[in-house]
Amino acid sequence: MRKRFEDFESKIDEIEKENELEELEERIKELEQKIDEQEKEDPRLDDKIEEVEKDLEATITAVETVDEQIGRLREKS
């Protein structure tokens, strides 16, 4: 019974991490679109573009971290 409960908790954690990963991937797409739009509007917006690129890099790092956590959860299952 305890093992089944732990397996259930593990599956819930995995699903939560997958949902978080999907949200982060969507955020990456939004940031990439924002960069494209800014470049089209005014190529002199380098400061804003750099800010968005930093946000994008932070989001990518978060996605990679979540992906690693999902991998570890899958290994445990």
PDB file of C-alpha atoms in Angstrom:
ATOM      1  CA  MET A   1       0.000   0.000   0.000  1.00  0.00           C
ATOM      2  CA  ARG A   2       2.818   2.395   0.934  1.00  0.00           C
ATOM      3  CA  LYS A   3       4.637   1.611  -2.319  1.00  0.00           C
ATOM      4  CA  ARG A   4       1.510   2.329  -4.372  1.00  0.00           C
ATOM      5  CA  PHE A   5       1.098   5.648  -2.559  1.00  0.00           C
ATOM      6  CA  GLU A   6       4.739   6.576  -3.253  1.00  0.00           C
ATOM      7  CA  ASP A   7       4.305   5.599  -6.901  1.00  0.00           C
ATOM      8  CA  PHE A   8       1.185   7.756  -7.059  1.00  0.00           C
ATOM      9  CA  GLU A   9       3.031  10.700  -5.495  1.00  0.00           C
ATOM     10  CA  SER A  10       5.870  10.209  -7.950  1.00  0.00           C
ATOM     11  CA  LYS A  11       3.457  10.265 -10.893  1.00  0.00           C
ATOM     12  CA  ILE A  12       1.839  13.441  -9.571  1.00  0.00           C
ATOM     13  CA  ASP A  13       5.271  15.072  -9.270  1.00  0.00           C
ATOM     14  CA  GLU A  14       6.127  13.992 -12.799  1.00  0.00           C
ATOM     15  CA  ILE A  15       2.890  15.428 -14.179  1.00  0.00           C
ATOM     16  CA  GLU A  16       3.449  18.699 -12.321  1.00  0.00           C
ATOM     17  CA  LYS A  17       6.984  18.948 -13.715  1.00  0.00           C
ATOM     18  CA  GLU A  18       5.732  18.215 -17.241  1.00  0.00           C
ATOM     19  CA  ASN A  19       3.098  20.949 -16.887  1.00  0.00           C
ATOM     20  CA  GLU A  20       5.765  23.350 -15.672  1.00  0.00           C
ATOM     21  CA  LEU A  21       7.959  22.392 -18.602  1.00  0.00           C
ATOM     22  CA  GLU A  22       5.132  23.088 -21.045  1.00  0.00           C
ATOM     23  CA  GLU A  23       4.524  26.486 -19.445  1.00  0.00           C
ATOM     24  CA  LEU A  24       8.218  27.347 -19.691  1.00  0.00           C
ATOM     25  CA  GLU A  25       8.351  26.267 -23.322  1.00  0.00           C
ATOM     26  CA  GLU A  26       5.373  28.550 -24.035  1.00  0.00           C
ATOM     27  CA  ARG A  27       7.197  31.394 -22.258  1.00  0.00           C
ATOM     28  CA  ILE A  28      10.226  30.793 -24.489  1.00  0.00           C
ATOM     29  CA  LYS A  29       8.039  31.098 -27.578  1.00  0.00           C
ATOM     30  CA  GLU A  30       6.537  34.333 -26.256  1.00  0.00           C
ATOM     31  CA  LEU A  31       9.978  35.784 -25.570  1.00  0.00           C
ATOM     32  CA  GLU A  32      11.246  34.793 -28.998  1.00  0.00           C
ATOM     33  CA  GLN A  33       8.231  36.499 -30.604  1.00  0.00           C
ATOM     34  CA  LYS A  34       8.859  39.577 -28.485  1.00  0.00           C
ATOM     35  CA  ILE A  35      12.464  39.713 -29.705  1.00  0.00           C
ATOM     36  CA  ASP A  36      11.347  39.391 -33.331  1.00  0.00           C
ATOM     37  CA  GLU A  37       8.734  42.123 -32.902  1.00  0.00           C
ATOM     38  CA  GLN A  38      11.194  44.485 -31.257  1.00  0.00           C
ATOM     39  CA  GLU A  39      13.769  43.956 -33.979  1.00  0.00           C
ATOM     40  CA  LYS A  40      11.151  44.739 -36.626  1.00  0.00           C
ATOM     41  CA  GLU A  41       9.857  47.839 -34.821  1.00  0.00           C
ATOM     42  CA  ASP A  42      13.196  49.470 -34.201  1.00  0.00           C
ATOM     43  CA  PRO A  43      16.596  47.847 -34.624  1.00  0.00           C
ATOM     44  CA  ARG A  44      17.974  50.362 -32.112  1.00  0.00           C
ATOM     45  CA  LEU A  45      16.209  48.703 -29.218  1.00  0.00           C
ATOM     46  CA  ASP A  46      19.332  46.763 -28.351  1.00  0.00           C
ATOM     47  CA  ASP A  47      18.936  47.294 -24.612  1.00  0.00           C
ATOM     48  CA  LYS A  48      15.426  45.906 -24.581  1.00  0.00           C
ATOM     49  CA  ILE A  49      16.433  43.041 -26.841  1.00  0.00           C
ATOM     50  CA  GLU A  50      19.294  42.179 -24.501  1.00  0.00           C
ATOM     51  CA  GLU A  51      16.866  42.215 -21.578  1.00  0.00           C
ATOM     52  CA  VAL A  52      14.488  39.854 -23.368  1.00  0.00           C
ATOM     53  CA  GLU A  53      17.393  37.609 -24.379  1.00  0.00           C
ATOM     54  CA  LYS A  54      18.466  37.416 -20.728  1.00  0.00           C
ATOM     55  CA  ASP A  55      14.896  36.484 -19.777  1.00  0.00           C
ATOM     56  CA  LEU A  56      14.959  33.865 -22.511  1.00  0.00           C
ATOM     57  CA  GLU A  57      18.247  32.432 -21.271  1.00  0.00           C
ATOM     58  CA  ALA A  58      16.881  32.268 -17.719  1.00  0.00           C
ATOM     59  CA  THR A  59      13.761  30.529 -18.993  1.00  0.00           C
ATOM     60  CA  ILE A  60      15.820  28.038 -21.007  1.00  0.00           C
ATOM     61  CA  THR A  61      17.877  27.284 -17.899  1.00  0.00           C
ATOM     62  CA  ALA A  62      14.662  26.720 -15.947  1.00  0.00           C
ATOM     63  CA  VAL A  63      13.362  24.402 -18.684  1.00  0.00           C
ATOM     64  CA  GLU A  64      16.577  22.413 -18.628  1.00  0.00           C
ATOM     65  CA  THR A  65      16.373  22.115 -14.840  1.00  0.00           C
ATOM     66  CA  VAL A  66      12.772  20.908 -14.968  1.00  0.00           C
ATOM     67  CA  ASP A  67      13.663  18.502 -17.764  1.00  0.00           C
ATOM     68  CA  GLU A  68      16.469  17.050 -15.639  1.00  0.00           C
ATOM     69  CA  GLN A  69      14.078  16.690 -12.705  1.00  0.00           C
ATOM     70  CA  ILE A  70      11.571  14.869 -14.913  1.00  0.00           C
ATOM     71  CA  GLY A  71      14.344  12.567 -16.072  1.00  0.00           C
ATOM     72  CA  ARG A  72      15.272  11.761 -12.488  1.00  0.00           C
ATOM     73  CA  LEU A  73      11.632  11.106 -11.597  1.00  0.00           C
ATOM     74  CA  ARG A  74      11.295   8.765 -14.544  1.00  0.00           C
ATOM     75  CA  GLU A  75      14.424   6.900 -13.494  1.00  0.00           C
ATOM     76  CA  LYS A  76      12.924   6.405 -10.025  1.00  0.00           C
ATOM     77  CA  SER A  77       9.652   5.090 -11.448  1.00  0.00           C
TER      78      SER A  77
END
